[in-house]
Amino acid sequence: MTLNDALDSLSDPELARLAVRDERAFEVLVTRHAPAVHRLAALNVGPGAADEVVQDVFVAVHRGLRGFRGEAQFSTWLHRITLNACTRALGRHRPSVPLEDAPEPASAQNLTRAAEVTQLREQLSAALRTLPPEQREAVTLREVSGLEYAEIAALTGVELGTVKSRIGRGRAALRAWLTRAGVTPHD
């Protein structure tokens, strides 16, 4: 078994403790969590700004590892850092999607489908940015990160009923925005 295999088998809290002094452990954390952080960031700030947010998140994680005590789950702590980075990014500049960041289709047959998926992602990202920050945060934590309502309540520091109402209002606003944009949302 190689060192990387051994590190891969560790839990997030174990890796976080090691990553304070071991860059390889930190790299495993980044590799493990970067895709989810990128998905959450792309929906909150747009695909064009997501890479910068991911970088900001892992710089903040690296700086904050000494203070991570494991009282919350690592993923909960990481989500909070990601959402804070998204909020800062939205305050810095308007999100945009540079042409060079647009994904290329895998084949000519998939060209239409790839364009549709890209357009739908851009519309969903634009719709999410119209939500008040509290609703956007609750909806993305539930729908993108797959957190349970109780986890969202603990992460955001609000009552369970407040989380449920934010998600309900956010979903309704998204549905209305997407319908106006010509997208037919389905349950």
PDB file of C-alpha atoms in Angstrom:
ATOM      1  CA  MET A   1       0.000   0.000   0.000  1.00  0.00           C
ATOM      2  CA  THR A   2       1.400   3.393  -0.987  1.00  0.00           C
ATOM      3  CA  LEU A   3       1.198   6.506   1.148  1.00  0.00           C
ATOM      4  CA  ASN A   4      -1.452   7.992  -1.152  1.00  0.00           C
ATOM      5  CA  ASP A   5      -3.571   4.830  -0.815  1.00  0.00           C
ATOM      6  CA  ALA A   6      -3.242   5.066   2.945  1.00  0.00           C
ATOM      7  CA  LEU A   7      -4.248   8.724   2.896  1.00  0.00           C
ATOM      8  CA  ASP A   8      -7.196   8.010   0.575  1.00  0.00           C
ATOM      9  CA  SER A   9      -8.596   5.565   3.111  1.00  0.00           C
ATOM     10  CA  LEU A  10      -8.625   8.131   5.939  1.00  0.00           C
ATOM     11  CA  SER A  11     -11.756   9.979   7.007  1.00  0.00           C
ATOM     12  CA  ASP A  12     -12.075  13.721   6.452  1.00  0.00           C
ATOM     13  CA  PRO A  13     -11.410  14.595  10.130  1.00  0.00           C
ATOM     14  CA  GLU A  14      -8.285  12.402  10.127  1.00  0.00           C
ATOM     15  CA  LEU A  15      -7.076  14.007   6.901  1.00  0.00           C
ATOM     16  CA  ALA A  16      -7.817  17.483   8.251  1.00  0.00           C
ATOM     17  CA  ARG A  17      -5.653  16.827  11.324  1.00  0.00           C
ATOM     18  CA  LEU A  18      -2.806  15.532   9.144  1.00  0.00           C
ATOM     19  CA  ALA A  19      -3.209  18.277   6.523  1.00  0.00           C
ATOM     20  CA  VAL A  20      -2.147  20.910   9.046  1.00  0.00           C
ATOM     21  CA  ARG A  21       1.427  19.689   8.540  1.00  0.00           C
ATOM     22  CA  ASP A  22       1.258  17.311   5.553  1.00  0.00           C
ATOM     23  CA  GLU A  23       0.639  18.740   2.077  1.00  0.00           C
ATOM     24  CA  ARG A  24      -0.153  15.281   0.665  1.00  0.00           C
ATOM     25  CA  ALA A  25      -3.044  14.918   3.119  1.00  0.00           C
ATOM     26  CA  PHE A  26      -4.282  18.364   2.071  1.00  0.00           C
ATOM     27  CA  GLU A  27      -4.089  17.350  -1.597  1.00  0.00           C
ATOM     28  CA  VAL A  28      -6.279  14.318  -0.845  1.00  0.00           C
ATOM     29  CA  LEU A  29      -8.857  16.594   0.814  1.00  0.00           C
ATOM     30  CA  VAL A  30      -8.813  18.909  -2.199  1.00  0.00           C
ATOM     31  CA  THR A  31      -9.127  16.035  -4.671  1.00  0.00           C
ATOM     32  CA  ARG A  32     -11.948  14.507  -2.650  1.00  0.00           C
ATOM     33  CA  HIS A  33     -14.001  17.694  -2.259  1.00  0.00           C
ATOM     34  CA  ALA A  34     -13.135  20.015  -5.179  1.00  0.00           C
ATOM     35  CA  PRO A  35     -15.831  18.659  -7.562  1.00  0.00           C
ATOM     36  CA  ALA A  36     -18.632  19.250  -5.046  1.00  0.00           C
ATOM     37  CA  VAL A  37     -17.269  22.689  -4.134  1.00  0.00           C
ATOM     38  CA  HIS A  38     -17.103  23.575  -7.832  1.00  0.00           C
ATOM     39  CA  ARG A  39     -20.716  22.445  -8.448  1.00  0.00           C
ATOM     40  CA  LEU A  40     -21.973  24.494  -5.510  1.00  0.00           C
ATOM     41  CA  ALA A  41     -19.931  27.524  -6.567  1.00  0.00           C
ATOM     42  CA  ALA A  42     -20.973  27.301 -10.231  1.00  0.00           C
ATOM     43  CA  LEU A  43     -24.629  27.386  -9.309  1.00  0.00           C
ATOM     44  CA  ASN A  44     -24.155  30.285  -6.924  1.00  0.00           C
ATOM     45  CA  VAL A  45     -21.774  32.519  -8.866  1.00  0.00           C
ATOM     46  CA  GLY A  46     -21.897  31.102 -12.388  1.00  0.00           C
ATOM     47  CA  PRO A  47     -19.510  28.767 -14.166  1.00  0.00           C
ATOM     48  CA  GLY A  48     -17.114  31.569 -15.132  1.00  0.00           C
ATOM     49  CA  ALA A  49     -16.359  32.560 -11.537  1.00  0.00           C
ATOM     50  CA  ALA A  50     -16.528  29.088  -9.978  1.00  0.00           C
ATOM     51  CA  ASP A  51     -12.849  28.240 -10.481  1.00  0.00           C
ATOM     52  CA  GLU A  52     -11.804  31.360  -8.609  1.00  0.00           C
ATOM     53  CA  VAL A  53     -14.214  30.539  -5.779  1.00  0.00           C
ATOM     54  CA  VAL A  54     -12.836  26.983  -5.534  1.00  0.00           C
ATOM     55  CA  GLN A  55      -9.334  28.389  -5.248  1.00  0.00           C
ATOM     56  CA  ASP A  56     -10.459  30.860  -2.564  1.00  0.00           C
ATOM     57  CA  VAL A  57     -12.223  28.063  -0.675  1.00  0.00           C
ATOM     58  CA  PHE A  58      -9.199  25.806  -0.478  1.00  0.00           C
ATOM     59  CA  VAL A  59      -6.890  28.678   0.459  1.00  0.00           C
ATOM     60  CA  ALA A  60      -9.312  29.435   3.323  1.00  0.00           C
ATOM     61  CA  VAL A  61      -9.500  25.740   4.245  1.00  0.00           C
ATOM     62  CA  HIS A  62      -5.708  25.485   4.368  1.00  0.00           C
ATOM     63  CA  ARG A  63      -5.477  28.583   6.559  1.00  0.00           C
ATOM     64  CA  GLY A  64      -8.296  27.385   8.816  1.00  0.00           C
ATOM     65  CA  LEU A  65      -7.265  23.768   9.343  1.00  0.00           C
ATOM     66  CA  ARG A  66      -5.558  24.500  12.658  1.00  0.00           C
ATOM     67  CA  GLY A  67      -8.842  25.890  13.958  1.00  0.00           C
ATOM     68  CA  PHE A  68     -10.976  22.988  12.712  1.00  0.00           C
ATOM     69  CA  ARG A  69     -11.820  21.048  15.861  1.00  0.00           C
ATOM     70  CA  GLY A  70     -14.168  18.493  14.359  1.00  0.00           C
ATOM     71  CA  GLU A  71     -17.167  19.761  16.337  1.00  0.00           C
ATOM     72  CA  ALA A  72     -19.042  19.919  13.021  1.00  0.00           C
ATOM     73  CA  GLN A  73     -18.577  17.537  10.133  1.00  0.00           C
ATOM     74  CA  PHE A  74     -15.775  18.521   7.784  1.00  0.00           C
ATOM     75  CA  SER A  75     -18.264  18.720   4.896  1.00  0.00           C
ATOM     76  CA  THR A  76     -20.451  21.118   6.913  1.00  0.00           C
ATOM     77  CA  TRP A  77     -17.457  23.337   7.636  1.00  0.00           C
ATOM     78  CA  LEU A  78     -16.431  23.188   3.978  1.00  0.00           C
ATOM     79  CA  HIS A  79     -19.950  24.128   2.800  1.00  0.00           C
ATOM     80  CA  ARG A  80     -19.916  27.173   5.084  1.00  0.00           C
ATOM     81  CA  ILE A  81     -16.544  28.288   3.709  1.00  0.00           C
ATOM     82  CA  THR A  82     -17.806  27.726   0.145  1.00  0.00           C
ATOM     83  CA  LEU A  83     -20.975  29.737   0.684  1.00  0.00           C
ATOM     84  CA  ASN A  84     -18.996  32.562   2.281  1.00  0.00           C
ATOM     85  CA  ALA A  85     -16.622  32.574  -0.693  1.00  0.00           C
ATOM     86  CA  CYS A  86     -19.598  32.665  -3.081  1.00  0.00           C
ATOM     87  CA  THR A  87     -21.064  35.635  -1.227  1.00  0.00           C
ATOM     88  CA  ARG A  88     -17.739  37.481  -1.457  1.00  0.00           C
ATOM     89  CA  ALA A  89     -17.417  36.630  -5.158  1.00  0.00           C
ATOM     90  CA  LEU A  90     -20.902  37.932  -5.894  1.00  0.00           C
ATOM     91  CA  GLY A  91     -19.983  41.172  -4.161  1.00  0.00           C
ATOM     92  CA  ARG A  92     -16.760  41.537  -6.149  1.00  0.00           C
ATOM     93  CA  HIS A  93     -18.123  41.261  -9.648  1.00  0.00           C
ATOM     94  CA  ARG A  94     -21.007  40.203 -11.755  1.00  0.00           C
ATOM     95  CA  PRO A  95     -20.707  36.582 -12.771  1.00  0.00           C
ATOM     96  CA  SER A  96     -19.934  35.880 -16.392  1.00  0.00           C
ATOM     97  CA  VAL A  97     -19.200  32.929 -18.583  1.00  0.00           C
ATOM     98  CA  PRO A  98     -16.160  33.471 -20.784  1.00  0.00           C
ATOM     99  CA  LEU A  99     -16.473  31.763 -24.130  1.00  0.00           C
ATOM    100  CA  GLU A 100     -13.337  29.732 -23.554  1.00  0.00           C
ATOM    101  CA  ASP A 101     -14.913  28.198 -20.408  1.00  0.00           C
ATOM    102  CA  ALA A 102     -17.881  26.781 -22.290  1.00  0.00           C
ATOM    103  CA  PRO A 103     -17.662  22.991 -22.385  1.00  0.00           C
ATOM    104  CA  GLU A 104     -17.055  21.359 -25.731  1.00  0.00           C
ATOM    105  CA  PRO A 105     -19.383  18.589 -26.853  1.00  0.00           C
ATOM    106  CA  ALA A 106     -18.015  15.062 -26.906  1.00  0.00           C
ATOM    107  CA  SER A 107     -19.131  14.436 -30.494  1.00  0.00           C
ATOM    108  CA  ALA A 108     -21.044  16.032 -33.344  1.00  0.00           C
ATOM    109  CA  GLN A 109     -24.135  13.957 -32.489  1.00  0.00           C
ATOM    110  CA  ASN A 110     -24.143  15.431 -28.992  1.00  0.00           C
ATOM    111  CA  LEU A 111     -23.759  19.046 -30.136  1.00  0.00           C
ATOM    112  CA  THR A 112     -27.426  19.933 -29.723  1.00  0.00           C
ATOM    113  CA  ARG A 113     -27.753  18.140 -26.389  1.00  0.00           C
ATOM    114  CA  ALA A 114     -24.564  19.726 -25.047  1.00  0.00           C
ATOM    115  CA  ALA A 115     -25.813  23.182 -26.035  1.00  0.00           C
ATOM    116  CA  GLU A 116     -29.148  22.523 -24.338  1.00  0.00           C
ATOM    117  CA  VAL A 117     -27.472  21.344 -21.128  1.00  0.00           C
ATOM    118  CA  THR A 118     -25.123  24.332 -21.102  1.00  0.00           C
ATOM    119  CA  GLN A 119     -28.024  26.714 -21.667  1.00  0.00           C
ATOM    120  CA  LEU A 120     -30.076  25.056 -18.927  1.00  0.00           C
ATOM    121  CA  ARG A 121     -27.173  25.290 -16.458  1.00  0.00           C
ATOM    122  CA  GLU A 122     -26.694  28.963 -17.285  1.00  0.00           C
ATOM    123  CA  GLN A 123     -30.420  29.612 -16.831  1.00  0.00           C
ATOM    124  CA  LEU A 124     -30.489  27.771 -13.514  1.00  0.00           C
ATOM    125  CA  SER A 125     -27.423  29.660 -12.321  1.00  0.00           C
ATOM    126  CA  ALA A 126     -29.000  32.973 -13.372  1.00  0.00           C
ATOM    127  CA  ALA A 127     -32.250  32.020 -11.648  1.00  0.00           C
ATOM    128  CA  LEU A 128     -30.426  31.133  -8.428  1.00  0.00           C
ATOM    129  CA  ARG A 129     -28.652  34.494  -8.440  1.00  0.00           C
ATOM    130  CA  THR A 130     -32.055  36.237  -8.370  1.00  0.00           C
ATOM    131  CA  LEU A 131     -32.930  34.635  -5.036  1.00  0.00           C
ATOM    132  CA  PRO A 132     -32.240  36.389  -1.752  1.00  0.00           C
ATOM    133  CA  PRO A 133     -28.968  35.020  -0.316  1.00  0.00           C
ATOM    134  CA  GLU A 134     -30.687  33.042   2.454  1.00  0.00           C
ATOM    135  CA  GLN A 135     -32.966  31.250  -0.018  1.00  0.00           C
ATOM    136  CA  ARG A 136     -30.137  30.639  -2.510  1.00  0.00           C
ATOM    137  CA  GLU A 137     -28.006  29.172   0.258  1.00  0.00           C
ATOM    138  CA  ALA A 138     -30.768  26.871   1.543  1.00  0.00           C
ATOM    139  CA  VAL A 139     -31.785  25.682  -1.931  1.00  0.00           C
ATOM    140  CA  THR A 140     -28.235  24.957  -3.076  1.00  0.00           C
ATOM    141  CA  LEU A 141     -27.358  23.149   0.139  1.00  0.00           C
ATOM    142  CA  ARG A 142     -30.426  20.945  -0.307  1.00  0.00           C
ATOM    143  CA  GLU A 143     -30.526  20.445  -4.073  1.00  0.00           C
ATOM    144  CA  VAL A 144     -26.855  20.620  -5.026  1.00  0.00           C
ATOM    145  CA  SER A 145     -25.115  19.345  -1.907  1.00  0.00           C
ATOM    146  CA  GLY A 146     -27.888  16.962  -0.901  1.00  0.00           C
ATOM    147  CA  LEU A 147     -27.898  17.986   2.744  1.00  0.00           C
ATOM    148  CA  GLU A 148     -30.850  17.100   4.953  1.00  0.00           C
ATOM    149  CA  TYR A 149     -33.006  19.901   6.371  1.00  0.00           C
ATOM    150  CA  ALA A 150     -31.594  19.391   9.873  1.00  0.00           C
ATOM    151  CA  GLU A 151     -28.034  19.598   8.545  1.00  0.00           C
ATOM    152  CA  ILE A 152     -28.874  22.853   6.764  1.00  0.00           C
ATOM    153  CA  ALA A 153     -30.399  24.243   9.949  1.00  0.00           C
ATOM    154  CA  ALA A 154     -27.254  23.373  11.909  1.00  0.00           C
ATOM    155  CA  LEU A 155     -24.977  24.777   9.201  1.00  0.00           C
ATOM    156  CA  THR A 156     -26.858  28.059   8.809  1.00  0.00           C
ATOM    157  CA  GLY A 157     -27.785  28.486  12.476  1.00  0.00           C
ATOM    158  CA  VAL A 158     -31.518  28.882  11.873  1.00  0.00           C
ATOM    159  CA  GLU A 159     -34.563  26.907  12.961  1.00  0.00           C
ATOM    160  CA  LEU A 160     -35.679  23.877  10.967  1.00  0.00           C
ATOM    161  CA  GLY A 161     -38.958  25.581  10.046  1.00  0.00           C
ATOM    162  CA  THR A 162     -37.048  28.564   8.678  1.00  0.00           C
ATOM    163  CA  VAL A 163     -34.953  26.253   6.496  1.00  0.00           C
ATOM    164  CA  LYS A 164     -38.094  24.571   5.152  1.00  0.00           C
ATOM    165  CA  SER A 165     -39.754  27.892   4.364  1.00  0.00           C
ATOM    166  CA  ARG A 166     -36.625  29.287   2.685  1.00  0.00           C
ATOM    167  CA  ILE A 167     -36.368  26.205   0.504  1.00  0.00           C
ATOM    168  CA  GLY A 168     -40.078  26.304  -0.316  1.00  0.00           C
ATOM    169  CA  ARG A 169     -40.014  30.000  -1.228  1.00  0.00           C
ATOM    170  CA  GLY A 170     -36.765  29.561  -3.136  1.00  0.00           C
ATOM    171  CA  ARG A 171     -38.111  26.645  -5.153  1.00  0.00           C
ATOM    172  CA  ALA A 172     -41.292  28.579  -5.961  1.00  0.00           C
ATOM    173  CA  ALA A 173     -39.284  31.617  -7.100  1.00  0.00           C
ATOM    174  CA  LEU A 174     -36.996  29.407  -9.215  1.00  0.00           C
ATOM    175  CA  ARG A 175     -39.986  27.689 -10.796  1.00  0.00           C
ATOM    176  CA  ALA A 176     -41.555  31.063 -11.667  1.00  0.00           C
ATOM    177  CA  TRP A 177     -38.294  32.471 -13.067  1.00  0.00           C
ATOM    178  CA  LEU A 178     -37.561  29.370 -15.135  1.00  0.00           C
ATOM    179  CA  THR A 179     -41.143  29.269 -16.458  1.00  0.00           C
ATOM    180  CA  ARG A 180     -40.856  32.917 -17.556  1.00  0.00           C
ATOM    181  CA  ALA A 181     -37.554  31.996 -19.250  1.00  0.00           C
ATOM    182  CA  GLY A 182     -39.325  29.261 -21.217  1.00  0.00           C
ATOM    183  CA  VAL A 183     -38.001  26.310 -19.224  1.00  0.00           C
ATOM    184  CA  THR A 184     -40.600  23.823 -18.066  1.00  0.00           C
ATOM    185  CA  PRO A 185     -39.558  22.751 -14.581  1.00  0.00           C
ATOM    186  CA  HIS A 186     -40.749  19.333 -13.470  1.00  0.00           C
ATOM    187  CA  ASP A 187     -40.952  17.712 -10.058  1.00  0.00           C
TER     188      ASP A 187
END
